[in-house]
CSV table of C-alpha atoms in Angstrom, one decimal:
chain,number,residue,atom,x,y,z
A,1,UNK,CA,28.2,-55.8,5.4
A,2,UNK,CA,26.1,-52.8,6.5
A,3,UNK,CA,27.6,-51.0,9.1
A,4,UNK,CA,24.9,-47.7,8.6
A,5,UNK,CA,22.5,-47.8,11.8
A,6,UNK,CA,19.2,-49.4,11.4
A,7,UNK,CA,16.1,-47.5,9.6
A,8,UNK,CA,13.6,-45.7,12.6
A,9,UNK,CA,10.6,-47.4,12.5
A,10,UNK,CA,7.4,-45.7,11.3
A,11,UNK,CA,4.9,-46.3,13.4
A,12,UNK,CA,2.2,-43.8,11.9
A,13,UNK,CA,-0.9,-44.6,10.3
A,14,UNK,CA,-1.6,-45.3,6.3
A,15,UNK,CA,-3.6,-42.0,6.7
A,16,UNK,CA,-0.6,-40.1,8.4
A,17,UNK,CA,1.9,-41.1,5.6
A,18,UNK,CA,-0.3,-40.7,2.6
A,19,UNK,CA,-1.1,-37.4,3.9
A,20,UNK,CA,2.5,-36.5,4.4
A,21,UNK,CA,3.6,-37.6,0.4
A,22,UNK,CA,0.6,-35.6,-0.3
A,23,UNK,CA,1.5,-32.5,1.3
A,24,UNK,CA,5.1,-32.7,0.3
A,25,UNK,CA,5.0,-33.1,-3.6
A,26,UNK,CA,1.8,-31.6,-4.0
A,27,UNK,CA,3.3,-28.2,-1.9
A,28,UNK,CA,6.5,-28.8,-4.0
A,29,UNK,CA,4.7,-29.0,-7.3
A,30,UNK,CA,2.4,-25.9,-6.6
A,31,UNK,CA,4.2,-23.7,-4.2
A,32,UNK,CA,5.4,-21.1,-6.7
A,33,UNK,CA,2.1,-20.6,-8.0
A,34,UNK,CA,0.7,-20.2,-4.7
A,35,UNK,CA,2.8,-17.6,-3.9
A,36,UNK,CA,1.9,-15.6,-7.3
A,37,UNK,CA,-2.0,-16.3,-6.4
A,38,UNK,CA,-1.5,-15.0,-2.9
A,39,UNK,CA,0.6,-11.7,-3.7
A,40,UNK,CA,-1.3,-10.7,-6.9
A,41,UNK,CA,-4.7,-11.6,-4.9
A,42,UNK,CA,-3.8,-9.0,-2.0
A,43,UNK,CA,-2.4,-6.4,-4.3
A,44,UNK,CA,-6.1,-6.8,-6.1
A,45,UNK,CA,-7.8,-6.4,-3.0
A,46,UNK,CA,-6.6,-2.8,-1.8
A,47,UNK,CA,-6.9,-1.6,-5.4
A,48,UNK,CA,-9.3,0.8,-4.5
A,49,UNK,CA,-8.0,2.4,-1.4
A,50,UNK,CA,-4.5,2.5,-3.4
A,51,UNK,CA,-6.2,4.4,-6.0
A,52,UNK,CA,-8.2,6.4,-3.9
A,53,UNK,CA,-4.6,7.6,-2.2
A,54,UNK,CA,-2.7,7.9,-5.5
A,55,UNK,CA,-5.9,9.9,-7.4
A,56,UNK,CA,-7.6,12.1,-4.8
A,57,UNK,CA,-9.8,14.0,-7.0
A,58,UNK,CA,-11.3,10.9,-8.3
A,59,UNK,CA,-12.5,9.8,-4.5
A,60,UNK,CA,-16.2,11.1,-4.4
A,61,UNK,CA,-17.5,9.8,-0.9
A,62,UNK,CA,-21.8,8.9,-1.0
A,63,UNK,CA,-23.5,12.1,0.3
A,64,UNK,CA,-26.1,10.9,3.0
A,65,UNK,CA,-29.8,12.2,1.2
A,66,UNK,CA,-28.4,13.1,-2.1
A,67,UNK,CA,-29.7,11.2,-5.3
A,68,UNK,CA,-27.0,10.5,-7.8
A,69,UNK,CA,-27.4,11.7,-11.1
A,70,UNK,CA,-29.3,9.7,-13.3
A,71,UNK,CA,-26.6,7.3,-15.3
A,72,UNK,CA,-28.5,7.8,-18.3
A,73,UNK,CA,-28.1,11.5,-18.2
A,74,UNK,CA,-23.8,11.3,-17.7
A,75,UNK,CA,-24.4,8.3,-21.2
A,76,UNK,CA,-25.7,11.6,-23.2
A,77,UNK,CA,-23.1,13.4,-21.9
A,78,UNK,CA,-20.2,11.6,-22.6
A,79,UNK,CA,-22.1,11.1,-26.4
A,80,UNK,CA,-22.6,14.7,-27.0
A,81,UNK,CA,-18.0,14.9,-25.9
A,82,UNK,CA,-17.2,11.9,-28.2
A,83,UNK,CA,-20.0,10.8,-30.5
A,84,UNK,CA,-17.9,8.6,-32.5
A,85,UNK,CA,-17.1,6.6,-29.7
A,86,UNK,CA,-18.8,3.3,-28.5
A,87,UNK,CA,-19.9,3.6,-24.8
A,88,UNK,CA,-20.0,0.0,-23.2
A,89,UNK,CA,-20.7,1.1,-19.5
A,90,UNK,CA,-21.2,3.8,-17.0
A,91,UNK,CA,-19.9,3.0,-13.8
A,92,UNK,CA,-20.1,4.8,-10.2
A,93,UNK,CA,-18.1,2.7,-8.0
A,94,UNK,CA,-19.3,3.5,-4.1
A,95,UNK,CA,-16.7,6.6,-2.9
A,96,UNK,CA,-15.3,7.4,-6.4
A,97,UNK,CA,-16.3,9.2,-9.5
A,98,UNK,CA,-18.6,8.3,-12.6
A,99,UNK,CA,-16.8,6.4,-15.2
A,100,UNK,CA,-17.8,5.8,-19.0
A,101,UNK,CA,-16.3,3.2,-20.8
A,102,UNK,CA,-15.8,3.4,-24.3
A,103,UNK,CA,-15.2,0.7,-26.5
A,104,UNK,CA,-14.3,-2.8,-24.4
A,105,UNK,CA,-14.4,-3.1,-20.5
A,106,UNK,CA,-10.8,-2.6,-19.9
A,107,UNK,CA,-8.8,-0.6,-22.3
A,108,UNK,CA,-8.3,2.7,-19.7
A,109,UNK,CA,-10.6,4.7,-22.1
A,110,UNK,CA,-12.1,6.2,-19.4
A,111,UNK,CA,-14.3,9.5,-18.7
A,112,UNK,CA,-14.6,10.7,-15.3
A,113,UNK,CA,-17.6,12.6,-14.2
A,114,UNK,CA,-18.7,13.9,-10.5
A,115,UNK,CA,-21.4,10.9,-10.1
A,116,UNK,CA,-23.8,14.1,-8.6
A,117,UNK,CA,-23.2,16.7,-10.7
A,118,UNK,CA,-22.1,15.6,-14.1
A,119,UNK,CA,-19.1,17.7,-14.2
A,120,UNK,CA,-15.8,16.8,-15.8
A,121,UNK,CA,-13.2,15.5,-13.8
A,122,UNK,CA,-10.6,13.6,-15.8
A,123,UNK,CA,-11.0,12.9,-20.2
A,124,UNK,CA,-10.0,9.7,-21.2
A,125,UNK,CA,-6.3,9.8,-23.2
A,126,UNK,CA,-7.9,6.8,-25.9
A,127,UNK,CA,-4.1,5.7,-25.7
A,128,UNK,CA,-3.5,2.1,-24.7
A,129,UNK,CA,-1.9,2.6,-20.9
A,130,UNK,CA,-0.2,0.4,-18.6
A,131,UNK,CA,-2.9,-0.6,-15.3
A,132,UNK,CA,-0.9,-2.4,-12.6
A,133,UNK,CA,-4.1,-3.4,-10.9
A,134,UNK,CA,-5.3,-5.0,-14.2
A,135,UNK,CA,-1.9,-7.2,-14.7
A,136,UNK,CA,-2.4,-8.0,-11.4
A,137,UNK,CA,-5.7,-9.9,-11.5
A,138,UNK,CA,-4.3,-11.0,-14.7
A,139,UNK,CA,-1.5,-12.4,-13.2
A,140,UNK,CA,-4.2,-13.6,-10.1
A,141,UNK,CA,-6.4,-15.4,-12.7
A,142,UNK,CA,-4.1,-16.6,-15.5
A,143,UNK,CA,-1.0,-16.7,-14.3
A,144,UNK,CA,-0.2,-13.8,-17.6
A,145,UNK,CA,-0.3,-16.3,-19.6
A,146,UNK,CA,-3.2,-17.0,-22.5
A,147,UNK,CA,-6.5,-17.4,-20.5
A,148,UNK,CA,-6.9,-21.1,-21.7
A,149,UNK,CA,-3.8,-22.1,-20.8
A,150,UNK,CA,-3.5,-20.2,-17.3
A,151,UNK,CA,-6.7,-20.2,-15.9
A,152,UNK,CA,-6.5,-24.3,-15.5
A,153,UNK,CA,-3.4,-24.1,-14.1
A,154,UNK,CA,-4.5,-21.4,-11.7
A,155,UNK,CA,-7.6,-23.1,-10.6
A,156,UNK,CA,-5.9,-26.6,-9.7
A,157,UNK,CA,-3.2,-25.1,-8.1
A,158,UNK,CA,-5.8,-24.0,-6.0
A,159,UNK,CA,-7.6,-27.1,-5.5
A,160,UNK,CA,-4.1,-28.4,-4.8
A,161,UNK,CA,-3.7,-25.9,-2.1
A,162,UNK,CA,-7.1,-27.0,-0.2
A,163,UNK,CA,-5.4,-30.5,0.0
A,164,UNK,CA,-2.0,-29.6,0.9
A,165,UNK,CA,-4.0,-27.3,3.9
A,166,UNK,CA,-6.3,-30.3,5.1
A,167,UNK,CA,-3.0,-32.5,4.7
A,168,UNK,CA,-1.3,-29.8,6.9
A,169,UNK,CA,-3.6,-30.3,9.2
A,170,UNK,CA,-3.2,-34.1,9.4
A,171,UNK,CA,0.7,-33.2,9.9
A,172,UNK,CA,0.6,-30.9,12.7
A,173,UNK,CA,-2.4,-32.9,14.9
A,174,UNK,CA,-0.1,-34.0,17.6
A,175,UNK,CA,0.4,-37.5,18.6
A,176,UNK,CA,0.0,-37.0,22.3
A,177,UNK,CA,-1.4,-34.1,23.9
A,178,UNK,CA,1.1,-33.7,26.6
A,179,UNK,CA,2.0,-30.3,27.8
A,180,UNK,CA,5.4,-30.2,25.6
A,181,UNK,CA,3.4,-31.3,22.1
A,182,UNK,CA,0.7,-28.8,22.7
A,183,UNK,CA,3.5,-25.9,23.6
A,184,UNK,CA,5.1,-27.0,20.6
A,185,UNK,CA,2.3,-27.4,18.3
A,186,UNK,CA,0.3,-24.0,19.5
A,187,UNK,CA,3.9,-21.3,19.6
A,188,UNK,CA,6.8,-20.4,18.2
A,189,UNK,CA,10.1,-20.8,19.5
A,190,UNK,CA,11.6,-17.3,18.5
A,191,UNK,CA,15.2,-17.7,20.2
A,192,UNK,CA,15.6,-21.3,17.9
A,193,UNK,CA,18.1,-22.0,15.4
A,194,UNK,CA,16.8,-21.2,11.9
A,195,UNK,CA,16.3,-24.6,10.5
A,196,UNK,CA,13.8,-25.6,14.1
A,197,UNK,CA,12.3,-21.4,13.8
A,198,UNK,CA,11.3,-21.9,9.7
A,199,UNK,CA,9.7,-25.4,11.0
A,200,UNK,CA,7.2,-23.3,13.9
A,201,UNK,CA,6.8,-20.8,11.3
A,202,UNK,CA,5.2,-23.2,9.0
A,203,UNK,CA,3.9,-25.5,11.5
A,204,UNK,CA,2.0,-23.2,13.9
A,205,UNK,CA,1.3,-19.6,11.6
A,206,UNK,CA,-0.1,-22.5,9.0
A,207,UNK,CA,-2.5,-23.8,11.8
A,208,UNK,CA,-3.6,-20.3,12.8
A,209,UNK,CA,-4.6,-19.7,9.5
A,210,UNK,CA,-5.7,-22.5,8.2
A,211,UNK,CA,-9.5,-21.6,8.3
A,212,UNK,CA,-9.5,-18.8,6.7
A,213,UNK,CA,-6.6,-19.9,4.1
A,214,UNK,CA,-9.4,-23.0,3.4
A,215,UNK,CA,-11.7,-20.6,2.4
A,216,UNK,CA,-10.0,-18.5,0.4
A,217,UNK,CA,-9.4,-21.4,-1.7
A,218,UNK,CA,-12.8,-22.6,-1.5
A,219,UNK,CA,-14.0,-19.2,-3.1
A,220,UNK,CA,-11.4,-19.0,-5.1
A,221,UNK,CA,-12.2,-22.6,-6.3
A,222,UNK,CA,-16.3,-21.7,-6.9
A,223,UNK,CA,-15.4,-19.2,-9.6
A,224,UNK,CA,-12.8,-21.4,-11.5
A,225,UNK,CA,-14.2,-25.1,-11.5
A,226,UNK,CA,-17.5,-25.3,-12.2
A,227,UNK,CA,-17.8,-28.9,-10.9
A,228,UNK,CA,-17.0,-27.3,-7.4
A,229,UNK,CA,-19.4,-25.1,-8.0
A,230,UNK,CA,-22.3,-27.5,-8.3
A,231,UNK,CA,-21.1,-29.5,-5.8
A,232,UNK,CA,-21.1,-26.4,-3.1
A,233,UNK,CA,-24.6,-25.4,-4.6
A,234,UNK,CA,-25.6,-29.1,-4.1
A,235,UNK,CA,-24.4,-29.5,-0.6
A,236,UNK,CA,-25.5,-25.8,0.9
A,237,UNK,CA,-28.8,-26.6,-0.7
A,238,UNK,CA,-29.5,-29.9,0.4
A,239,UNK,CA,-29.3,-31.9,-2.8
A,240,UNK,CA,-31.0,-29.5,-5.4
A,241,UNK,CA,-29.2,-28.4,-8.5
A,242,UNK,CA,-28.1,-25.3,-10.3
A,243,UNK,CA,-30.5,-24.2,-13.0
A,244,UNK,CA,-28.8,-23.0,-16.1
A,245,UNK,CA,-29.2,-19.1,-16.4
A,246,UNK,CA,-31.3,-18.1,-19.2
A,247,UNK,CA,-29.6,-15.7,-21.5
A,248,UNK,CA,-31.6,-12.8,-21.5
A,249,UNK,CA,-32.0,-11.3,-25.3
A,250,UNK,CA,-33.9,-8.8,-27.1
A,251,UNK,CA,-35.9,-10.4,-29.4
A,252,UNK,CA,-37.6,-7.1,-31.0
A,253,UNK,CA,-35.4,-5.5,-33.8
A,254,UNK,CA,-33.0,-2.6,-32.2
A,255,UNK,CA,-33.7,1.2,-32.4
A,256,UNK,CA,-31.0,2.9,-31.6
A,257,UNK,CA,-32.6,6.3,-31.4
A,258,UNK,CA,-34.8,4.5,-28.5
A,259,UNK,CA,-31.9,3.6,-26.1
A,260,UNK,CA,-31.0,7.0,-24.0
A,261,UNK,CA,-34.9,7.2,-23.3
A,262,UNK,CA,-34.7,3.0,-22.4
A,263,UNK,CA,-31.9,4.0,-20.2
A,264,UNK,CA,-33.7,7.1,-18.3
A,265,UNK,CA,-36.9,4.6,-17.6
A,266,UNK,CA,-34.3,1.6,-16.6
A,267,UNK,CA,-32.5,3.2,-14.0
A,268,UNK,CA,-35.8,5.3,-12.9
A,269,UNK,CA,-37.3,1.6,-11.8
A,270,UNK,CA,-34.2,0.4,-10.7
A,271,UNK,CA,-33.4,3.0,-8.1
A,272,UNK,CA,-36.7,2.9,-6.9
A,273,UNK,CA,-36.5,-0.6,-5.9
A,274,UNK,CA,-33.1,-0.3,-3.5
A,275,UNK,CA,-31.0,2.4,-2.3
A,276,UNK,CA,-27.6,2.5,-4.1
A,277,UNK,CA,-24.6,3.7,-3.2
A,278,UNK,CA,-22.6,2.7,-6.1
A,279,UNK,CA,-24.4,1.3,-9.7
A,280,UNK,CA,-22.7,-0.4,-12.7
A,281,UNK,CA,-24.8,0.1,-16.1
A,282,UNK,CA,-23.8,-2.2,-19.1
A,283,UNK,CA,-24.9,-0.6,-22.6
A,284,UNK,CA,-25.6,-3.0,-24.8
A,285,UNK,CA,-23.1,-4.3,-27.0
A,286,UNK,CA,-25.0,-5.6,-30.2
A,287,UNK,CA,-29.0,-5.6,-31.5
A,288,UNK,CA,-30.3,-8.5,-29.0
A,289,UNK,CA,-28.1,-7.2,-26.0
A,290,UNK,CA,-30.1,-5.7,-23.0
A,291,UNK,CA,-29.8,-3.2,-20.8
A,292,UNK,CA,-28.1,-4.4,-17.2
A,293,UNK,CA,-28.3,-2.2,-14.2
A,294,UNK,CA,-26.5,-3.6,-10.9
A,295,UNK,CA,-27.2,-1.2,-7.5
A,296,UNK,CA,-24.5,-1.8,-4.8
A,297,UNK,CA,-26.1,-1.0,-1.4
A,298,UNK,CA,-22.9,-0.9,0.7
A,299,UNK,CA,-19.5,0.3,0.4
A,300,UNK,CA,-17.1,-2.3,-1.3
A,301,UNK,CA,-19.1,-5.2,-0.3
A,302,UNK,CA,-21.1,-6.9,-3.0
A,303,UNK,CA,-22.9,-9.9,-1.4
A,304,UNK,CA,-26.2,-7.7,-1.2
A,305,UNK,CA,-25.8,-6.0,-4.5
A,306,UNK,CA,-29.4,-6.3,-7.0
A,307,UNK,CA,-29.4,-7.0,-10.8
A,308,UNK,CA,-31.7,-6.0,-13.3
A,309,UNK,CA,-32.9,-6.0,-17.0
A,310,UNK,CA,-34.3,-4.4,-19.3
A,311,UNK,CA,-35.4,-3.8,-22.8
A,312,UNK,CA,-33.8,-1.7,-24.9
A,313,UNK,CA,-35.8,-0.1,-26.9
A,314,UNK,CA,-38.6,0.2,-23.9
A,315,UNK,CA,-36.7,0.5,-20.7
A,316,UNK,CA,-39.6,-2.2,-19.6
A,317,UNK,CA,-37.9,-4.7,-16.9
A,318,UNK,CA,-37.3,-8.0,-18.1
A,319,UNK,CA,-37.3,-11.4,-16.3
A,320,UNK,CA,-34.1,-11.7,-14.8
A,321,UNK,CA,-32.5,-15.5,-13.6
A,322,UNK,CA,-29.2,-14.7,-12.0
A,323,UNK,CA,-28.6,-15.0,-8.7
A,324,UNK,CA,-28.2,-11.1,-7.7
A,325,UNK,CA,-31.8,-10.7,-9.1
A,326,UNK,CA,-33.5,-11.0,-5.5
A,327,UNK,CA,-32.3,-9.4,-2.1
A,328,UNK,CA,-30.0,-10.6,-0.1
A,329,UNK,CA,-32.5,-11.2,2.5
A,330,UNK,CA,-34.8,-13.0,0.7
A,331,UNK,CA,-32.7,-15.2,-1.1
A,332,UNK,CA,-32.5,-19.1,0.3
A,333,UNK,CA,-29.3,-20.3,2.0
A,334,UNK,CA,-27.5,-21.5,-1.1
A,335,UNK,CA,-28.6,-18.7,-2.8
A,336,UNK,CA,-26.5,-16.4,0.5
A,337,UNK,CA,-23.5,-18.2,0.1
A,338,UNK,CA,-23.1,-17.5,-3.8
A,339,UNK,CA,-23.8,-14.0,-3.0
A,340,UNK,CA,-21.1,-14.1,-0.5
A,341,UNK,CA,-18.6,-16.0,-2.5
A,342,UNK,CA,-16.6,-12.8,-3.7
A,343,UNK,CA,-17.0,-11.1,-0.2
A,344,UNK,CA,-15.7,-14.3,1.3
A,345,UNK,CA,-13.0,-14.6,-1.3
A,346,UNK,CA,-11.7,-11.1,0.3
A,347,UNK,CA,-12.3,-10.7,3.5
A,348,UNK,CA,-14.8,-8.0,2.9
A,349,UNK,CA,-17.5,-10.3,4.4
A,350,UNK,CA,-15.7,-9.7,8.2
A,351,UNK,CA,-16.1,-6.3,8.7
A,352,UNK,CA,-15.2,-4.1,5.0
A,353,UNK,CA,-12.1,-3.0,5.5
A,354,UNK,CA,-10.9,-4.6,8.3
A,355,UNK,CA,-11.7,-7.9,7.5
A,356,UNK,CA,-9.4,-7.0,4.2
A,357,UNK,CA,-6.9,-6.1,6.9
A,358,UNK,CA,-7.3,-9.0,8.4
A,359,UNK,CA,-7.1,-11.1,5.2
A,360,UNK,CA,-4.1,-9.1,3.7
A,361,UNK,CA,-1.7,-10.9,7.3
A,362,UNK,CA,-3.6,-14.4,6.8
A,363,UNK,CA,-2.8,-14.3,2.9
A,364,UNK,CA,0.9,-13.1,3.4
A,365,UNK,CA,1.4,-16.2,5.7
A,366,UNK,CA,-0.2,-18.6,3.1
A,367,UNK,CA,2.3,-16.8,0.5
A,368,UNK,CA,4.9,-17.7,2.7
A,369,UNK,CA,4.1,-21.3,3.4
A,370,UNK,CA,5.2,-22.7,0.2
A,371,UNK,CA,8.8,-21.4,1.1
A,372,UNK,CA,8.9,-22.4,4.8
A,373,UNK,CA,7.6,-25.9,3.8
A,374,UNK,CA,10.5,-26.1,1.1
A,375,UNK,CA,12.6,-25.3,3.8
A,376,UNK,CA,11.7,-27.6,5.9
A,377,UNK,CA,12.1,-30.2,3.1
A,378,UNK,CA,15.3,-28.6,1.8
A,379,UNK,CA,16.6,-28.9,5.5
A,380,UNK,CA,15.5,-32.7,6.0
A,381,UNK,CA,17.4,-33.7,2.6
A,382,UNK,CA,20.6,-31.7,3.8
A,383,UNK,CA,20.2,-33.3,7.3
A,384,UNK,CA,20.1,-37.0,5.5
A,385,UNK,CA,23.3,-35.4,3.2
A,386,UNK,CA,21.5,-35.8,-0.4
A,387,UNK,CA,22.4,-33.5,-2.9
């Protein structure tokens, strides 16, 4: 004989339930990962204005009317100080010195030159050192683990996150719109025990933020699945698809004594073609690499930055496919939204620096869903007196 009280009835929709399992197990399944993506993501995003605090001499701000030295010229430099080393780039981020890389693109062997003047600000140590911001993103992208193995797990965690957001969403739509369901759906009761305030903290902040939390995840999505990325390049361009980038090679035999005179008439037609604040030059790496030159117009924002190519034993501009090669403002729609992708991805796109502001709040609150949602769940399991 059952003497328990009869099961409530659930009167909600197919829709409503699946949506609920959804959001449960899938937020269950994911939620430590999401919190890793979220921390290591905002950490990434302020690397620069950390750096810029913790290395002061290395902060060069863009002087209104004043050409920057020609890259190629700070390349012979840095060859004439180490000429058995390997130069892979020269970089002048916008607001900070001149680096030159040698060797590959991230082992800290760094030169630091004033991006005007040429002059010597920091010599590289060419000992392997510890970069937080680097085990960051590596932690951001892989999860630190090999880059096969992480990188998956990563990218459908994020997918998983975009479902367990629009599930969310499905979850918190009240059922009536009376006065007390919007007052409860729209604030937080503050003065509320902690298992009904952890509920209005995951409840309402996760409806505040849900837009921009959807497309973080969206962005984060374009640069990890590549189905998603034809997809959103299908949809924003009304049915067309991507075109495979054309790998652009040099197809001449290499002269080495030819590339600091390649690299003098490279950046000489790139500047001339947009003003840059900022530039990254990649050297080539082997006998059919070419030179790459990309000019960053504004400050920390990259959705309007311009590629370009060139021979390396000519400096003659080569025919360049990717999608940075035109302006921003002449490029079609779908063409816009790829441009914006890492802007987006940041916050950068709403303002610079404030819209990272902005985005460092909304991505502490999506770090902290997973746990309020496993509260909520760890609370409703308690209430029912599982284990």
């Amino acid at each position: 004989m059952n003497s328990g009280k009869p099961k409530k009835k659930n009167n909600r929709s197919l829709f409503y339930r699946i949506s609920a399992w959804l959001h449960l197990w899938l937020g269950l399944i994911s939620g430590g990962i999401i919190v890793v993506i979220c921390l290591t993501g905002i950490t990434w995003s302020f690397r620069d204005e950390i750096k810029d605090w913790l290395d002061p001499e290395l902060k060069i701000e863009s002087v209104p009317g004043k050409d920057l030295a020609n890259p190629a010229d700070l390349y012979a430099k840095a060859k004439a100080l180490y000429p058995e080393q390997e130069i892979s780039f020269v970089w002048r981020p916008t607001g900070k010195a001149a680096m030159i890389g040698f060797g590959k693109r991230n082992p800290g062997f760094i030169l630091h030159l004033n991006p005007y003047t040429g002059e010597v600000i920091r010599k590289p140590s060419f000992k392997q050192e510890f970069d937080f911001f680097e085990w960051t993103l590596k932690g951001h992208r892989f999860l630190w683990l090999p880059s096969e193995i992480g990188r998956p797990v990563i990218n459908y965690s994020t997918l998983i996150f975009f479902i367990t957001l629009v599930s969310g969403l499905v979850l918190w739509w009240p059922k009536k719109w009376t006065k007390a369901m919007r007052k409860q759906s729209f604030s937080v009761k503050w003065d509320a025990k902690i298992k009904r305030l952890n509920y209005d903290l995951h409840n309402v902040f996760g409806f505040y933020t849900l837009i921009i939390l959807l497309v973080i995840s969206m962005t984060g999505m374009y640069y990890g699945l590549p189905w998603f990325n034809k997809f959103l390049y299908f949809t924003t361009s009304l049915g067309k698809t991507t075109t495979e980038r054309q790998e652009i090679k040099n197809i001449s035999s290499y002269q080495p004594e030819k590339l600091p005179q390649s690299l003098h008439i490279a950046w000489k037609d790139a500047s001339g073609k947009a003003d840059a604040m900022g530039y990254y030059l990649s050297v080539p790496e082997d006998s059919t690499g070419v030179i790459g030159i990309y000019l960053y117009p504004s400050h920390r924002q990259f959705y309007d930055l311009q590629s370009f190519s060139y021979d390396r034993n000519t400096g003659s501009r080569l025919t360049n496919t990717s999608a940075y090669a035109a302006p921003f403002d002449k490029a079609d729609f779908a063409t816009k939204v790829q441009k914006l992708n890492y802007d987006l991805h940041v916050g950068s796109a709403l303002g610079g620096i404030w819209g990272r502001v902005l985005y460092f709040f909304i991505t502490v609150i999506g770090a902290s869903l997973p746990i309020t949602g496993f509260l909520v769940w760890w609370f409703k399991r308690k209430k029912k007196g599982k284990p």
